[in-house]
Coordinates of N, CA, C and O in Angstrom, one line a residue:
M1 N -12.9 -10.9 -12.0 CA -11.6 -10.3 -11.7 C -11.2 -11.1 -10.7 O -11.9 -11.6 -9.5
N2 N -9.8 -11.6 -10.7 CA -9.1 -12.0 -9.6 C -8.5 -11.3 -8.7 O -7.5 -10.6 -9.0
T3 N -9.2 -11.2 -7.6 CA -8.7 -10.2 -6.7 C -7.7 -10.8 -5.4 O -7.8 -11.8 -5.2
S4 N -6.6 -10.2 -5.3 CA -5.6 -10.6 -4.7 C -5.2 -9.5 -3.8 O -5.3 -8.3 -4.3
F5 N -4.3 -9.9 -2.7 CA -3.6 -8.9 -1.8 C -2.4 -9.5 -1.6 O -2.2 -10.7 -1.0
K6 N -1.1 -8.7 -1.3 CA -0.1 -9.1 -0.9 C 0.7 -8.2 0.0 O 0.6 -6.8 -0.3
L7 N 1.2 -8.4 1.0 CA 2.0 -7.6 2.0 C 3.4 -8.1 2.0 O 3.7 -9.2 2.1
K8 N 4.3 -7.2 2.2 CA 5.8 -7.4 2.4 C 6.4 -6.5 3.3 O 5.9 -5.1 3.3
N9 N 7.2 -7.1 4.2 CA 8.0 -6.0 5.1 C 6.9 -5.7 6.1 O 7.1 -4.7 6.8
F10 N 5.8 -6.2 6.3 CA 4.7 -5.9 7.3 C 4.5 -7.0 8.5 O 4.1 -8.0 8.2
R11 N 4.7 -6.4 9.7 CA 4.7 -7.1 10.9 C 5.5 -8.7 10.6 O 6.7 -8.6 10.8
I12 N 4.9 -9.6 10.6 CA 5.5 -11.0 10.5 C 6.1 -11.1 9.2 O 6.7 -12.2 9.0
F13 N 5.5 -10.4 8.5 CA 5.8 -10.9 6.6 C 6.9 -10.2 6.5 O 7.2 -9.0 6.5
D14 N 8.0 -11.0 5.9 CA 9.4 -10.5 5.6 C 9.3 -9.5 4.1 O 8.2 -9.5 3.4
N15 N 10.3 -9.6 3.5 CA 10.4 -9.2 2.0 C 10.0 -10.2 1.3 O 9.5 -9.4 -0.1
V16 N 9.9 -11.1 1.6 CA 9.2 -12.3 0.3 C 7.8 -12.1 0.3 O 7.1 -12.1 -0.6
G17 N 7.0 -12.0 1.5 CA 5.8 -11.4 1.9 C 4.8 -12.7 1.8 O 5.3 -13.7 1.9
A18 N 3.6 -12.1 1.8 CA 2.4 -13.3 1.8 C 1.4 -12.7 0.8 O 1.4 -11.6 0.8
S19 N 0.7 -13.6 0.1 CA -0.6 -13.1 -1.0 C -1.6 -14.2 -0.3 O -1.8 -15.2 0.2
L20 N -2.5 -13.2 -0.4 CA -4.0 -13.7 -0.4 C -4.8 -13.7 -1.8 O -4.8 -12.6 -2.2
E21 N -4.6 -14.8 -2.5 CA -5.4 -14.9 -3.8 C -7.2 -15.3 -3.5 O -7.4 -15.7 -2.6
D22 N -7.6 -15.1 -4.7 CA -9.0 -15.1 -4.9 C -9.7 -14.8 -3.6 O -10.8 -15.2 -3.2
I23 N -9.5 -13.5 -3.3 CA -10.3 -12.8 -2.3 C -11.9 -12.4 -2.9 O -12.1 -11.9 -3.7
A24 N -12.9 -13.0 -2.0 CA -14.3 -12.9 -2.4 C -14.8 -11.9 -1.3 O -14.2 -11.7 -0.2
P25 N -16.2 -11.7 -1.5 CA -16.9 -10.7 -0.6 C -17.0 -11.3 0.7 O -16.8 -10.7 1.8
I26 N -16.9 -12.7 0.7 CA -16.7 -13.5 2.2 C -15.8 -14.5 1.8 O -15.7 -15.3 1.2
T27 N -14.6 -14.3 3.0 CA -13.6 -14.8 2.7 C -12.9 -15.4 4.2 O -13.1 -14.4 5.2
F28 N -12.5 -16.5 4.6 CA -12.4 -16.9 5.8 C -10.7 -17.3 5.8 O -10.3 -17.9 4.7
L29 N -10.1 -16.7 6.5 CA -8.7 -17.0 7.0 C -8.6 -18.2 8.1 O -9.0 -17.8 9.1
T30 N -7.8 -19.1 7.8 CA -7.7 -20.3 8.8 C -6.1 -20.5 8.8 O -5.5 -20.3 7.9
G31 N -5.8 -20.8 9.9 CA -4.3 -21.3 10.2 C -4.1 -21.4 11.6 O -4.7 -21.2 12.4
S32 N -2.9 -21.8 12.1 CA -2.4 -22.0 13.2 C -2.1 -20.6 13.9 O -2.2 -19.4 13.2
N33 N -2.0 -20.5 15.3 CA -1.6 -19.2 16.1 C -0.4 -18.6 15.4 O 0.7 -19.6 15.1
S34 N -0.1 -17.5 15.4 CA 0.8 -16.7 14.9 C 1.4 -17.2 13.3 O 2.3 -16.9 13.1
S35 N 0.1 -17.4 12.5 CA 0.7 -17.7 11.3 C 0.3 -16.5 10.4 O 0.9 -16.5 9.0
G36 N -0.2 -15.3 10.7 CA -0.1 -14.1 9.9 C -1.6 -13.5 9.7 O -1.9 -12.8 9.0
K37 N -2.6 -14.4 9.9 CA -4.2 -14.0 9.9 C -4.4 -12.6 10.4 O -5.0 -11.9 9.5
S38 N -4.1 -12.2 11.7 CA -4.3 -10.8 12.1 C -3.4 -9.8 11.5 O -4.1 -8.6 11.3
S39 N -2.2 -10.2 11.1 CA -1.4 -9.2 10.6 C -1.9 -8.9 8.9 O -2.1 -7.7 8.5
A40 N -2.4 -9.9 8.3 CA -3.2 -9.8 7.1 C -4.3 -8.7 7.1 O -4.5 -7.8 6.2
V41 N -5.2 -9.0 8.0 CA -6.3 -8.2 8.2 C -6.1 -6.8 8.7 O -6.5 -5.8 8.1
K42 N -5.2 -6.6 9.5 CA -4.6 -5.3 9.7 C -3.9 -4.5 8.7 O -4.3 -3.3 8.5
G43 N -3.2 -5.4 7.9 CA -2.8 -4.7 6.8 C -3.9 -4.1 5.8 O -3.6 -2.8 5.0
I44 N -4.9 -5.1 5.4 CA -6.2 -4.6 4.4 C -6.6 -3.4 5.2 O -6.9 -2.4 4.4
F45 N -7.0 -3.4 6.5 CA -7.4 -2.0 7.0 C -6.6 -0.7 7.3 O -7.1 0.0 6.9
L46 N -5.2 -0.8 7.3 CA -4.5 0.0 6.9 C -4.3 0.6 5.7 O -4.4 1.8 5.4
L47 N -4.4 -0.1 4.5 CA -4.4 -0.1 3.2 C -5.6 0.6 2.8 O -5.8 1.9 2.2
E48 N -6.8 0.0 3.5 CA -8.2 0.7 2.9 C -8.2 2.3 3.6 O -8.7 3.0 2.9
S49 N -7.7 2.5 4.8 CA -7.7 4.1 5.2 C -6.7 5.0 4.3 O -7.3 6.0 4.1
F50 N -5.8 4.2 3.9 CA -4.9 4.9 3.1 C -5.6 5.4 1.5 O -5.5 6.5 1.2
L51 N -6.3 4.3 1.2 CA -6.9 4.4 -0.1 C -8.1 5.3 0.0 O -8.3 6.2 -1.1
A52 N -8.6 5.6 1.1 CA -9.7 6.7 1.1 C -9.2 8.0 1.1 O -9.7 8.8 0.6
Q53 N -8.0 8.3 1.6 CA -7.3 9.6 1.3 C -7.1 9.9 -0.2 O -7.4 10.8 -0.9
I54 N -6.6 8.9 -0.9 CA -6.3 8.8 -2.3 C -7.5 9.0 -3.1 O -7.7 10.1 -4.1
K55 N -8.6 8.4 -2.8 CA -9.9 8.2 -3.4 C -10.5 9.6 -3.4 O -10.8 10.3 -4.5
K56 N -10.3 10.3 -2.3 CA -11.0 11.9 -1.9 C -10.3 12.8 -2.9 O -10.7 13.7 -3.7
A57 N -8.7 12.6 -3.0 CA -8.0 13.7 -3.8 C -8.2 13.2 -5.2 O -8.4 14.3 -6.0
V58 N -8.7 12.3 -5.9 CA -8.9 11.9 -7.0 C -10.1 12.4 -7.4 O -10.4 13.0 -8.5
E59 N -11.2 12.3 -6.4 CA -12.7 12.8 -6.9 C -12.6 14.3 -6.5 O -13.4 14.8 -7.7
D60 N -11.5 14.9 -6.1 CA -11.6 16.3 -6.2 C -10.5 16.9 -7.3 O -10.1 18.1 -7.2
K61 N -10.2 16.0 -8.1 CA -9.2 16.1 -9.2 C -8.0 16.9 -8.8 O -7.3 17.6 -9.4
K62 N -7.4 16.2 -7.7 CA -6.1 16.7 -7.1 C -4.9 15.7 -7.7 O -5.1 14.6 -7.7
S63 N -3.7 16.2 -7.9 CA -2.5 15.4 -8.1 C -2.3 14.7 -6.7 O -2.6 15.1 -5.8
I64 N -1.8 13.7 -6.8 CA -1.2 12.8 -5.5 C 0.2 13.2 -5.2 O 1.2 12.8 -5.9
N65 N 0.4 14.0 -4.3 CA 1.8 14.5 -3.8 C 2.2 13.4 -2.7 O 1.6 13.2 -1.9
L66 N 3.5 12.8 -3.0 CA 3.6 11.8 -2.2 C 4.2 12.2 -0.9 O 3.8 11.3 0.0
A67 N 4.3 13.3 -0.5 CA 4.6 13.9 0.9 C 3.2 14.1 1.5 O 3.3 14.0 2.9
E68 N 2.4 14.2 1.0 CA 1.1 14.5 1.6 C 0.1 13.5 2.1 O -0.5 13.4 3.0
F69 N 0.5 12.4 1.7 CA -0.4 10.9 1.8 C 0.3 10.0 2.7 O 1.5 9.6 2.3
K70 N -0.1 9.4 3.8 CA 0.7 8.6 4.7 C -0.4 7.5 5.2 O -1.7 7.4 5.0
L71 N 0.3 6.6 5.9 CA -0.3 5.5 6.6 C -0.5 6.3 8.0 O 0.5 6.6 8.8
D72 N -1.7 6.5 8.1 CA -2.2 7.2 9.4 C -2.3 6.0 10.7 O -3.3 5.3 10.6
F73 N -1.5 6.4 11.6 CA -1.3 5.3 12.7 C -2.5 6.0 13.9 O -2.3 5.9 15.3
S74 N -3.1 7.3 13.5 CA -3.7 8.0 14.7 C -4.9 7.7 15.1 O -5.6 8.1 16.1
S75 N -5.8 7.2 14.0 CA -7.1 6.8 14.4 C -7.4 5.5 14.3 O -6.7 4.6 13.8
F76 N -8.5 5.0 15.2 CA -9.1 3.7 15.2 C -9.5 3.2 13.8 O -10.0 3.9 13.1
P77 N -9.0 1.7 13.7 CA -8.4 0.7 14.4 C -6.8 0.8 14.2 O -6.2 0.1 14.9
N78 N -6.3 1.6 13.3 CA -4.9 1.8 12.9 C -4.0 2.2 14.3 O -2.8 1.7 14.3
N79 N -4.6 3.0 15.3 CA -3.7 3.3 16.4 C -3.6 2.5 17.2 O -2.6 2.2 17.8
T80 N -4.1 1.0 17.0 CA -3.6 -0.2 17.8 C -2.4 -0.7 17.5 O -1.8 -1.5 18.0
L81 N -1.9 -0.4 16.1 CA -1.0 -0.9 15.5 C 0.4 -0.3 16.2 O 1.4 -1.0 16.0
G82 N 0.4 0.9 16.5 CA 1.7 1.9 17.0 C 2.0 2.8 16.3 O 1.3 3.8 15.9
R83 N 2.8 2.5 15.2 CA 3.6 3.4 14.4 C 4.4 2.7 13.5 O 4.6 1.4 13.4
F84 N 4.9 3.3 12.2 CA 5.6 2.8 11.3 C 6.4 1.8 11.7 O 6.6 1.0 11.3
G85 N 7.5 2.3 12.6 CA 8.6 1.5 13.0 C 8.2 0.2 13.7 O 8.9 -0.6 13.7
K86 N 6.9 0.2 14.1 CA 6.5 -0.8 15.0 C 6.0 -1.8 14.1 O 5.9 -3.3 14.2
V87 N 5.3 -1.6 12.9 CA 4.9 -2.5 11.8 C 5.9 -3.0 11.0 O 5.4 -4.2 10.4
L88 N 7.0 -2.3 10.7 CA 7.8 -2.9 9.8 C 8.5 -4.1 10.3 O 9.0 -4.1 11.6
N89 N 8.6 -4.9 9.5 CA 9.3 -6.4 9.6 C 10.5 -6.1 10.6 O 11.4 -5.3 9.8
R90 N 10.7 -6.7 11.7 CA 12.1 -6.5 12.4 C 13.3 -7.0 11.7 O 14.4 -6.6 11.9
D91 N 13.0 -7.8 10.8 CA 14.3 -8.5 9.9 C 14.4 -7.5 8.7 O 15.3 -7.9 7.7
S92 N 13.7 -6.5 8.3 CA 14.0 -5.7 7.1 C 15.3 -5.4 7.2 O 15.8 -4.8 8.2
K93 N 15.7 -5.4 6.0 CA 17.3 -5.0 5.6 C 17.0 -3.3 5.6 O 16.4 -2.7 4.9
P94 N 18.3 -2.6 6.1 CA 18.3 -1.2 6.0 C 18.0 -0.5 4.5 O 17.5 0.2 4.4
Q95 N 18.5 -1.4 3.6 CA 18.3 -0.8 2.4 C 16.8 -1.0 1.7 O 16.6 -0.5 1.0
N96 N 16.1 -1.8 2.6 CA 14.7 -2.1 2.0 C 13.8 -1.9 3.1 O 12.9 -2.8 3.5
N97 N 13.6 -0.8 4.0 CA 12.8 -0.5 5.1 C 11.6 0.2 4.3 O 11.0 1.1 4.8
L98 N 10.9 -0.8 3.4 CA 9.6 -0.4 2.8 C 8.6 -1.2 3.1 O 8.9 -2.5 3.0
I99 N 7.6 -1.0 3.4 CA 6.2 -1.9 3.6 C 5.5 -1.6 2.1 O 5.5 -0.7 1.8
T100 N 5.4 -3.0 1.6 CA 4.5 -2.9 0.4 C 3.3 -3.4 0.6 O 3.1 -4.5 0.9
F101 N 2.3 -2.8 -0.1 CA 0.9 -3.4 -0.4 C 0.9 -3.6 -1.8 O 1.0 -2.8 -2.5
E102 N 0.3 -4.7 -2.4 CA 0.2 -5.0 -3.7 C -1.3 -5.4 -3.8 O -1.9 -6.3 -3.0
Y103 N -2.2 -5.0 -4.7 CA -3.7 -5.6 -4.8 C -4.1 -5.3 -6.3 O -3.3 -4.7 -7.1
T104 N -5.0 -6.1 -7.0 CA -5.3 -6.0 -8.4 C -6.7 -5.0 -8.2 O -7.7 -5.1 -7.2
K105 N -6.9 -4.2 -9.1 CA -8.1 -3.3 -9.4 C -8.4 -3.5 -10.7 O -7.5 -3.5 -11.6
R106 N -9.6 -3.5 -11.0 CA -10.6 -3.6 -12.2 C -10.3 -2.0 -12.8 O -10.9 -1.2 -12.1
S107 N -9.8 -1.8 -13.9 CA -10.1 -0.5 -14.7 C -11.0 -0.7 -15.5 O -10.9 -1.3 -16.6
S108 N -12.2 0.2 -15.1 CA -13.2 0.1 -16.3 C -13.0 1.0 -17.6 O -13.4 0.7 -18.7
Y109 N -12.0 1.8 -17.4 CA -11.6 2.8 -18.7 C -10.6 1.7 -19.7 O -10.9 1.6 -20.8
L110 N -9.9 1.1 -19.0 CA -9.0 0.1 -19.7 C -9.5 -1.2 -19.8 O -9.0 -2.2 -20.6
S111 N -10.5 -1.7 -19.2 CA -11.2 -3.0 -19.4 C -10.1 -4.1 -19.0 O -10.3 -5.2 -19.7
K112 N -9.3 -3.9 -18.0 CA -8.2 -4.6 -17.7 C -7.8 -4.6 -16.5 O -8.4 -3.6 -15.5
D113 N -7.7 -5.7 -15.7 CA -7.1 -5.9 -14.2 C -5.8 -5.0 -14.2 O -4.8 -5.3 -15.1
I114 N -5.7 -4.3 -13.1 CA -4.4 -3.5 -13.0 C -3.9 -4.1 -11.5 O -4.4 -4.1 -10.5
N115 N -2.5 -4.4 -11.5 CA -1.9 -4.5 -10.5 C -1.2 -3.5 -9.7 O -0.4 -2.8 -10.5
V116 N -1.9 -3.1 -8.7 CA -1.1 -1.8 -7.8 C -0.3 -1.9 -6.7 O -0.4 -2.9 -6.2
V117 N 1.0 -1.5 -6.9 CA 1.9 -1.6 -5.7 C 2.3 -0.4 -5.1 O 2.8 0.6 -5.8
L118 N 2.0 -0.5 -3.9 CA 2.2 0.9 -3.1 C 3.4 0.6 -2.1 O 3.2 -0.5 -1.3
S119 N 4.3 1.4 -2.2 CA 5.4 1.2 -1.0 C 5.6 2.3 -0.3 O 5.4 3.7 -0.7
F120 N 5.8 2.0 0.9 CA 5.8 3.1 2.0 C 7.1 3.2 2.9 O 7.7 2.1 3.2
S121 N 7.8 4.2 3.2 CA 8.7 4.4 4.0 C 8.5 5.5 5.2 O 7.5 6.0 5.2
G122 N 9.2 5.2 6.2 CA 9.4 6.2 7.3 C 9.8 7.7 6.9 O 10.4 7.7 6.0
N123 N 9.6 8.5 7.8 CA 10.1 9.7 7.7 C 10.6 10.3 8.9 O 10.1 10.4 10.1
E124 N 12.1 10.3 8.8 CA 12.9 10.8 10.1 C 12.5 11.9 10.7 O 12.7 12.1 11.9
H125 N 11.9 13.0 9.9 CA 11.3 14.2 10.5 C 10.0 14.2 11.3 O 9.6 15.1 11.7
D126 N 9.2 13.0 11.0 CA 8.0 12.9 11.6 C 8.2 12.3 12.9 O 8.3 11.1 13.2
D127 N 7.7 13.1 13.9 CA 7.7 12.6 15.3 C 6.7 11.6 15.5 O 6.8 10.6 16.4
L128 N 5.9 11.5 14.9 CA 4.5 10.3 14.8 C 5.1 9.1 14.3 O 4.2 8.2 14.6
D129 N 6.0 9.0 13.5 CA 6.5 7.9 12.9 C 5.3 7.1 12.2 O 5.2 6.2 12.2
N130 N 4.8 8.0 11.0 CA 4.0 7.6 10.2 C 4.6 7.0 8.9 O 5.7 7.4 8.8
G131 N 4.0 6.2 8.2 CA 4.5 5.9 6.9 C 4.2 6.8 6.0 O 3.1 6.9 5.6
Y132 N 5.0 6.9 5.0 CA 4.7 7.9 3.8 C 4.9 7.1 2.3 O 5.7 6.4 2.3
L133 N 3.9 7.6 1.5 CA 4.1 6.8 0.2 C 5.3 7.1 -0.4 O 5.7 8.2 -0.8
H134 N 6.1 5.9 -0.8 CA 7.3 6.3 -1.5 C 7.3 5.8 -2.9 O 8.0 6.6 -3.4
S135 N 6.5 5.0 -3.2 CA 6.4 4.7 -4.9 C 5.0 4.2 -5.0 O 4.4 3.5 -4.0
L136 N 4.6 4.2 -6.1 CA 3.4 3.7 -6.9 C 4.0 3.2 -8.1 O 4.3 3.9 -8.9
E137 N 3.3 2.0 -8.2 CA 3.6 1.3 -9.8 C 2.3 0.6 -10.0 O 1.6 -0.1 -9.0
M138 N 2.2 0.7 -11.2 CA 0.8 -0.1 -11.8 C 1.3 -1.0 -12.9 O 2.2 -0.5 -13.7
Y139 N 0.9 -2.1 -13.1 CA 1.4 -3.1 -14.1 C -0.2 -3.8 -14.6 O -1.0 -4.2 -14.1
I140 N 0.0 -3.9 -16.0 CA -0.9 -4.7 -16.8 C -0.2 -5.9 -17.3 O 0.9 -5.7 -18.0
D141 N -0.9 -7.2 -16.9 CA -0.2 -8.5 -17.5 C 1.2 -8.4 -17.2 O 2.2 -8.7 -18.0
D142 N 1.8 -8.1 -15.8 CA 3.1 -8.1 -15.4 C 4.0 -7.2 -16.0 O 5.3 -7.1 -15.9
E143 N 3.5 -6.1 -16.7 CA 4.2 -5.2 -17.6 C 4.0 -4.0 -16.8 O 2.9 -3.2 -16.6
L144 N 5.0 -3.2 -16.4 CA 4.9 -2.0 -15.9 C 4.4 -0.8 -16.7 O 4.8 -0.8 -17.9
F145 N 3.2 -0.3 -16.5 CA 3.0 1.0 -17.4 C 2.8 2.3 -16.7 O 2.6 3.2 -17.4
Y146 N 3.0 2.6 -15.2 CA 3.1 3.6 -14.7 C 3.9 3.5 -13.3 O 3.9 2.6 -12.8
R147 N 5.0 4.4 -13.3 CA 5.7 4.5 -12.1 C 6.0 6.1 -11.6 O 6.0 6.9 -12.4
C148 N 5.8 6.0 -10.3 CA 6.0 7.3 -9.7 C 6.7 6.9 -8.3 O 6.2 6.2 -7.5
S149 N 7.8 7.6 -8.2 CA 8.5 7.2 -7.0 C 9.6 8.4 -6.4 O 10.1 9.1 -7.1
R150 N 9.8 8.4 -5.1 CA 10.6 9.5 -4.5 C 12.1 9.2 -5.1 O 12.8 10.2 -5.0
D151 N 12.3 7.9 -5.4 CA 13.7 7.8 -5.9 C 14.0 8.5 -7.2 O 15.2 8.6 -7.6
D152 N 13.1 8.6 -8.0 CA 13.0 9.3 -9.3 C 12.9 10.8 -9.3 O 12.7 11.4 -10.3
N153 N 12.8 11.2 -8.1 CA 12.5 12.6 -7.9 C 11.2 13.3 -8.2 O 11.0 14.3 -8.6
H154 N 10.5 12.2 -8.3 CA 8.9 12.7 -8.7 C 8.3 13.0 -7.2 O 8.3 12.1 -6.4
R155 N 7.4 13.8 -7.5 CA 6.9 14.5 -6.3 C 5.2 14.4 -6.0 O 4.5 14.1 -5.6
I156 N 5.0 14.1 -7.6 CA 3.5 14.3 -7.7 C 3.1 13.0 -8.8 O 3.9 12.7 -9.7
C157 N 2.0 12.4 -8.4 CA 1.7 11.3 -9.3 C 0.3 11.4 -9.7 O -0.6 12.2 -9.1
N158 N 0.0 11.3 -11.0 CA -1.1 11.5 -11.8 C -2.0 10.0 -11.8 O -1.4 9.2 -12.5
L159 N -3.4 10.2 -10.9 CA -3.9 8.9 -11.4 C -4.9 8.8 -12.2 O -6.1 8.0 -12.5
N160 N -5.1 10.0 -13.2 CA -6.2 10.0 -13.9 C -6.3 9.0 -15.2 O -7.2 8.8 -15.7
I161 N -4.9 8.4 -15.1 CA -5.0 7.3 -16.3 C -5.8 6.0 -16.0 O -6.3 5.4 -16.9
I162 N -5.9 5.8 -14.9 CA -6.9 4.9 -14.4 C -8.2 5.0 -13.8 O -8.9 4.4 -13.2
K163 N -8.5 6.3 -14.0 CA -9.9 6.6 -13.4 C -11.0 6.2 -14.1 O -11.0 6.0 -15.1

């Protein structure tokens, strides 16, 4: 499996984003100061804590309600990041105030690699300024096979197809 991770509109990464390819169990990030090494690692930790929420819901056989799952900035180490508005790239355009995480995942059911794209937006009614799941897309061989988005008035996502 070719493991990759991509970030868009997160900290120093703009809407073009940055990709980490061929991630292995031991991976070294090298680069000059302020090149995004720490931002990439912090993005991975933030996504990992979010996916732990999703994993629990799937194990409990619950549907994924877009309004319930968020990027939680209240517990360590994510609390050192501040809040959603603080990690959103400052050059983000108003029409694209989404932080996007992309990664590959092997589906044992489909016996294929799936590219998962999770986009998060802020919520003006949240005083803590967490990031909420805005959309979930899944691709096989660059072809979209599942999409769930607030823009489409979907509130519930079903992940049983990749279980």
